[in-house]
Amino acid sequence: MKTLAGLLFMGIIALQYPLWFGPASVGTGWRLEKQLSEQKAKNATEARRNQSLENEVKSLQNGTEAIEEQARSKVNMIKPGETFYQVIGEKK
């Protein structure tokens, strides 16, 4: 009887070992779930960025106002007849 109980106990241990310590263990599953949630957050951020860039491209393709805005903000272009004033604040 003791031998049978010992064999059953060893069988249970043998079956539990891969669950807790093997390559597809519970810890690995938890780690993969954490990585998945982090990747989903990154994907959501990149999807928002992609949507913003897509909207900017459509705006640049459809009209001259967006092109003018880009030229004014990035390369400091001004229209003929305009006077450009630059205000410099105090250093703190």
JSON list of C-alpha atoms in Angstrom, two decimals:
[
{"chain": "A", "resi": 1, "resn": "MET", "atom": "CA", "xyz": [0.00, 0.00, 0.00]},
{"chain": "A", "resi": 2, "resn": "LYS", "atom": "CA", "xyz": [2.83, 2.38, 0.86]},
{"chain": "A", "resi": 3, "resn": "THR", "atom": "CA", "xyz": [4.49, 1.52, -2.43]},
{"chain": "A", "resi": 4, "resn": "LEU", "atom": "CA", "xyz": [1.32, 2.32, -4.38]},
{"chain": "A", "resi": 5, "resn": "ALA", "atom": "CA", "xyz": [0.88, 5.65, -2.55]},
{"chain": "A", "resi": 6, "resn": "GLY", "atom": "CA", "xyz": [4.54, 6.48, -3.20]},
{"chain": "A", "resi": 7, "resn": "LEU", "atom": "CA", "xyz": [4.17, 5.67, -6.91]},
{"chain": "A", "resi": 8, "resn": "LEU", "atom": "CA", "xyz": [1.02, 7.79, -7.17]},
{"chain": "A", "resi": 9, "resn": "PHE", "atom": "CA", "xyz": [2.75, 10.68, -5.42]},
{"chain": "A", "resi": 10, "resn": "MET", "atom": "CA", "xyz": [5.76, 10.43, -7.76]},
{"chain": "A", "resi": 11, "resn": "GLY", "atom": "CA", "xyz": [3.39, 10.30, -10.75]},
{"chain": "A", "resi": 12, "resn": "ILE", "atom": "CA", "xyz": [1.67, 13.49, -9.61]},
{"chain": "A", "resi": 13, "resn": "ILE", "atom": "CA", "xyz": [5.04, 15.20, -9.13]},
{"chain": "A", "resi": 14, "resn": "ALA", "atom": "CA", "xyz": [6.15, 14.05, -12.60]},
{"chain": "A", "resi": 15, "resn": "LEU", "atom": "CA", "xyz": [2.98, 15.45, -14.16]},
{"chain": "A", "resi": 16, "resn": "GLN", "atom": "CA", "xyz": [3.21, 18.76, -12.28]},
{"chain": "A", "resi": 17, "resn": "TYR", "atom": "CA", "xyz": [6.87, 19.44, -13.07]},
{"chain": "A", "resi": 18, "resn": "PRO", "atom": "CA", "xyz": [6.34, 20.67, -16.68]},
{"chain": "A", "resi": 19, "resn": "LEU", "atom": "CA", "xyz": [3.44, 22.83, -15.55]},
{"chain": "A", "resi": 20, "resn": "TRP", "atom": "CA", "xyz": [5.59, 24.81, -13.12]},
{"chain": "A", "resi": 21, "resn": "PHE", "atom": "CA", "xyz": [9.13, 24.52, -14.48]},
{"chain": "A", "resi": 22, "resn": "GLY", "atom": "CA", "xyz": [8.94, 23.51, -18.15]},
{"chain": "A", "resi": 23, "resn": "PRO", "atom": "CA", "xyz": [9.21, 25.69, -21.27]},
{"chain": "A", "resi": 24, "resn": "ALA", "atom": "CA", "xyz": [5.43, 26.22, -21.34]},
{"chain": "A", "resi": 25, "resn": "SER", "atom": "CA", "xyz": [5.12, 26.83, -17.60]},
{"chain": "A", "resi": 26, "resn": "VAL", "atom": "CA", "xyz": [2.72, 29.09, -15.76]},
{"chain": "A", "resi": 27, "resn": "GLY", "atom": "CA", "xyz": [5.47, 31.69, -15.21]},
{"chain": "A", "resi": 28, "resn": "THR", "atom": "CA", "xyz": [6.20, 31.80, -18.92]},
{"chain": "A", "resi": 29, "resn": "GLY", "atom": "CA", "xyz": [2.51, 32.33, -19.62]},
{"chain": "A", "resi": 30, "resn": "TRP", "atom": "CA", "xyz": [2.35, 35.24, -17.17]},
{"chain": "A", "resi": 31, "resn": "ARG", "atom": "CA", "xyz": [5.47, 36.81, -18.69]},
{"chain": "A", "resi": 32, "resn": "LEU", "atom": "CA", "xyz": [4.04, 36.46, -22.20]},
{"chain": "A", "resi": 33, "resn": "GLU", "atom": "CA", "xyz": [0.73, 38.02, -21.12]},
{"chain": "A", "resi": 34, "resn": "LYS", "atom": "CA", "xyz": [2.64, 41.00, -19.68]},
{"chain": "A", "resi": 35, "resn": "GLN", "atom": "CA", "xyz": [4.63, 41.38, -22.91]},
{"chain": "A", "resi": 36, "resn": "LEU", "atom": "CA", "xyz": [1.41, 41.16, -24.91]},
{"chain": "A", "resi": 37, "resn": "SER", "atom": "CA", "xyz": [-0.27, 43.93, -22.93]},
{"chain": "A", "resi": 38, "resn": "GLU", "atom": "CA", "xyz": [2.84, 46.15, -23.29]},
{"chain": "A", "resi": 39, "resn": "GLN", "atom": "CA", "xyz": [2.91, 45.51, -27.04]},
{"chain": "A", "resi": 40, "resn": "LYS", "atom": "CA", "xyz": [-0.80, 46.32, -27.36]},
{"chain": "A", "resi": 41, "resn": "ALA", "atom": "CA", "xyz": [-0.18, 49.66, -25.62]},
{"chain": "A", "resi": 42, "resn": "LYS", "atom": "CA", "xyz": [2.71, 50.41, -28.00]},
{"chain": "A", "resi": 43, "resn": "ASN", "atom": "CA", "xyz": [0.55, 49.43, -30.98]},
{"chain": "A", "resi": 44, "resn": "ALA", "atom": "CA", "xyz": [-2.23, 51.77, -29.85]},
{"chain": "A", "resi": 45, "resn": "THR", "atom": "CA", "xyz": [0.26, 54.64, -29.54]},
{"chain": "A", "resi": 46, "resn": "GLU", "atom": "CA", "xyz": [1.68, 53.93, -32.99]},
{"chain": "A", "resi": 47, "resn": "ALA", "atom": "CA", "xyz": [-1.82, 53.64, -34.48]},
{"chain": "A", "resi": 48, "resn": "ARG", "atom": "CA", "xyz": [-2.66, 57.13, -33.16]},
{"chain": "A", "resi": 49, "resn": "ARG", "atom": "CA", "xyz": [0.60, 58.46, -34.59]},
{"chain": "A", "resi": 50, "resn": "ASN", "atom": "CA", "xyz": [-0.08, 56.80, -37.94]},
{"chain": "A", "resi": 51, "resn": "GLN", "atom": "CA", "xyz": [-3.58, 58.29, -38.05]},
{"chain": "A", "resi": 52, "resn": "SER", "atom": "CA", "xyz": [-2.17, 61.74, -37.32]},
{"chain": "A", "resi": 53, "resn": "LEU", "atom": "CA", "xyz": [0.41, 61.38, -40.09]},
{"chain": "A", "resi": 54, "resn": "GLU", "atom": "CA", "xyz": [-2.23, 60.08, -42.50]},
{"chain": "A", "resi": 55, "resn": "ASN", "atom": "CA", "xyz": [-4.43, 63.11, -41.76]},
{"chain": "A", "resi": 56, "resn": "GLU", "atom": "CA", "xyz": [-1.46, 65.42, -42.34]},
{"chain": "A", "resi": 57, "resn": "VAL", "atom": "CA", "xyz": [-0.68, 63.76, -45.69]},
{"chain": "A", "resi": 58, "resn": "LYS", "atom": "CA", "xyz": [-4.32, 64.09, -46.81]},
{"chain": "A", "resi": 59, "resn": "SER", "atom": "CA", "xyz": [-4.31, 67.74, -45.78]},
{"chain": "A", "resi": 60, "resn": "LEU", "atom": "CA", "xyz": [-1.12, 68.38, -47.74]},
{"chain": "A", "resi": 61, "resn": "GLN", "atom": "CA", "xyz": [-2.53, 66.63, -50.81]},
{"chain": "A", "resi": 62, "resn": "ASN", "atom": "CA", "xyz": [-5.86, 68.47, -50.80]},
{"chain": "A", "resi": 63, "resn": "GLY", "atom": "CA", "xyz": [-5.00, 72.12, -50.29]},
{"chain": "A", "resi": 64, "resn": "THR", "atom": "CA", "xyz": [-2.39, 74.81, -50.15]},
{"chain": "A", "resi": 65, "resn": "GLU", "atom": "CA", "xyz": [-3.20, 76.01, -46.63]},
{"chain": "A", "resi": 66, "resn": "ALA", "atom": "CA", "xyz": [-1.44, 73.08, -45.02]},
{"chain": "A", "resi": 67, "resn": "ILE", "atom": "CA", "xyz": [1.59, 73.53, -47.26]},
{"chain": "A", "resi": 68, "resn": "GLU", "atom": "CA", "xyz": [1.70, 77.21, -46.38]},
{"chain": "A", "resi": 69, "resn": "GLU", "atom": "CA", "xyz": [1.44, 76.40, -42.68]},
{"chain": "A", "resi": 70, "resn": "GLN", "atom": "CA", "xyz": [4.33, 73.92, -42.95]},
{"chain": "A", "resi": 71, "resn": "ALA", "atom": "CA", "xyz": [6.46, 76.44, -44.83]},
{"chain": "A", "resi": 72, "resn": "ARG", "atom": "CA", "xyz": [5.78, 79.17, -42.26]},
{"chain": "A", "resi": 73, "resn": "SER", "atom": "CA", "xyz": [6.45, 77.01, -39.20]},
{"chain": "A", "resi": 74, "resn": "LYS", "atom": "CA", "xyz": [9.38, 74.89, -40.39]},
{"chain": "A", "resi": 75, "resn": "VAL", "atom": "CA", "xyz": [11.40, 77.17, -42.66]},
{"chain": "A", "resi": 76, "resn": "ASN", "atom": "CA", "xyz": [10.14, 80.58, -41.47]},
{"chain": "A", "resi": 77, "resn": "MET", "atom": "CA", "xyz": [8.83, 81.67, -44.86]},
{"chain": "A", "resi": 78, "resn": "ILE", "atom": "CA", "xyz": [6.83, 84.87, -45.13]},
{"chain": "A", "resi": 79, "resn": "LYS", "atom": "CA", "xyz": [4.54, 86.22, -47.85]},
{"chain": "A", "resi": 80, "resn": "PRO", "atom": "CA", "xyz": [5.63, 89.10, -50.06]},
{"chain": "A", "resi": 81, "resn": "GLY", "atom": "CA", "xyz": [4.72, 92.37, -48.37]},
{"chain": "A", "resi": 82, "resn": "GLU", "atom": "CA", "xyz": [4.62, 90.87, -44.87]},
{"chain": "A", "resi": 83, "resn": "THR", "atom": "CA", "xyz": [6.91, 92.03, -42.11]},
{"chain": "A", "resi": 84, "resn": "PHE", "atom": "CA", "xyz": [8.30, 89.40, -39.77]},
{"chain": "A", "resi": 85, "resn": "TYR", "atom": "CA", "xyz": [8.71, 90.28, -36.11]},
{"chain": "A", "resi": 86, "resn": "GLN", "atom": "CA", "xyz": [10.45, 87.95, -33.70]},
{"chain": "A", "resi": 87, "resn": "VAL", "atom": "CA", "xyz": [9.85, 88.51, -30.00]},
{"chain": "A", "resi": 88, "resn": "ILE", "atom": "CA", "xyz": [12.54, 87.22, -27.70]},
{"chain": "A", "resi": 89, "resn": "GLY", "atom": "CA", "xyz": [11.62, 86.65, -24.08]},
{"chain": "A", "resi": 90, "resn": "GLU", "atom": "CA", "xyz": [13.77, 87.32, -21.04]},
{"chain": "A", "resi": 91, "resn": "LYS", "atom": "CA", "xyz": [16.23, 84.68, -19.89]},
{"chain": "A", "resi": 92, "resn": "LYS", "atom": "CA", "xyz": [15.43, 83.21, -16.52]}
]
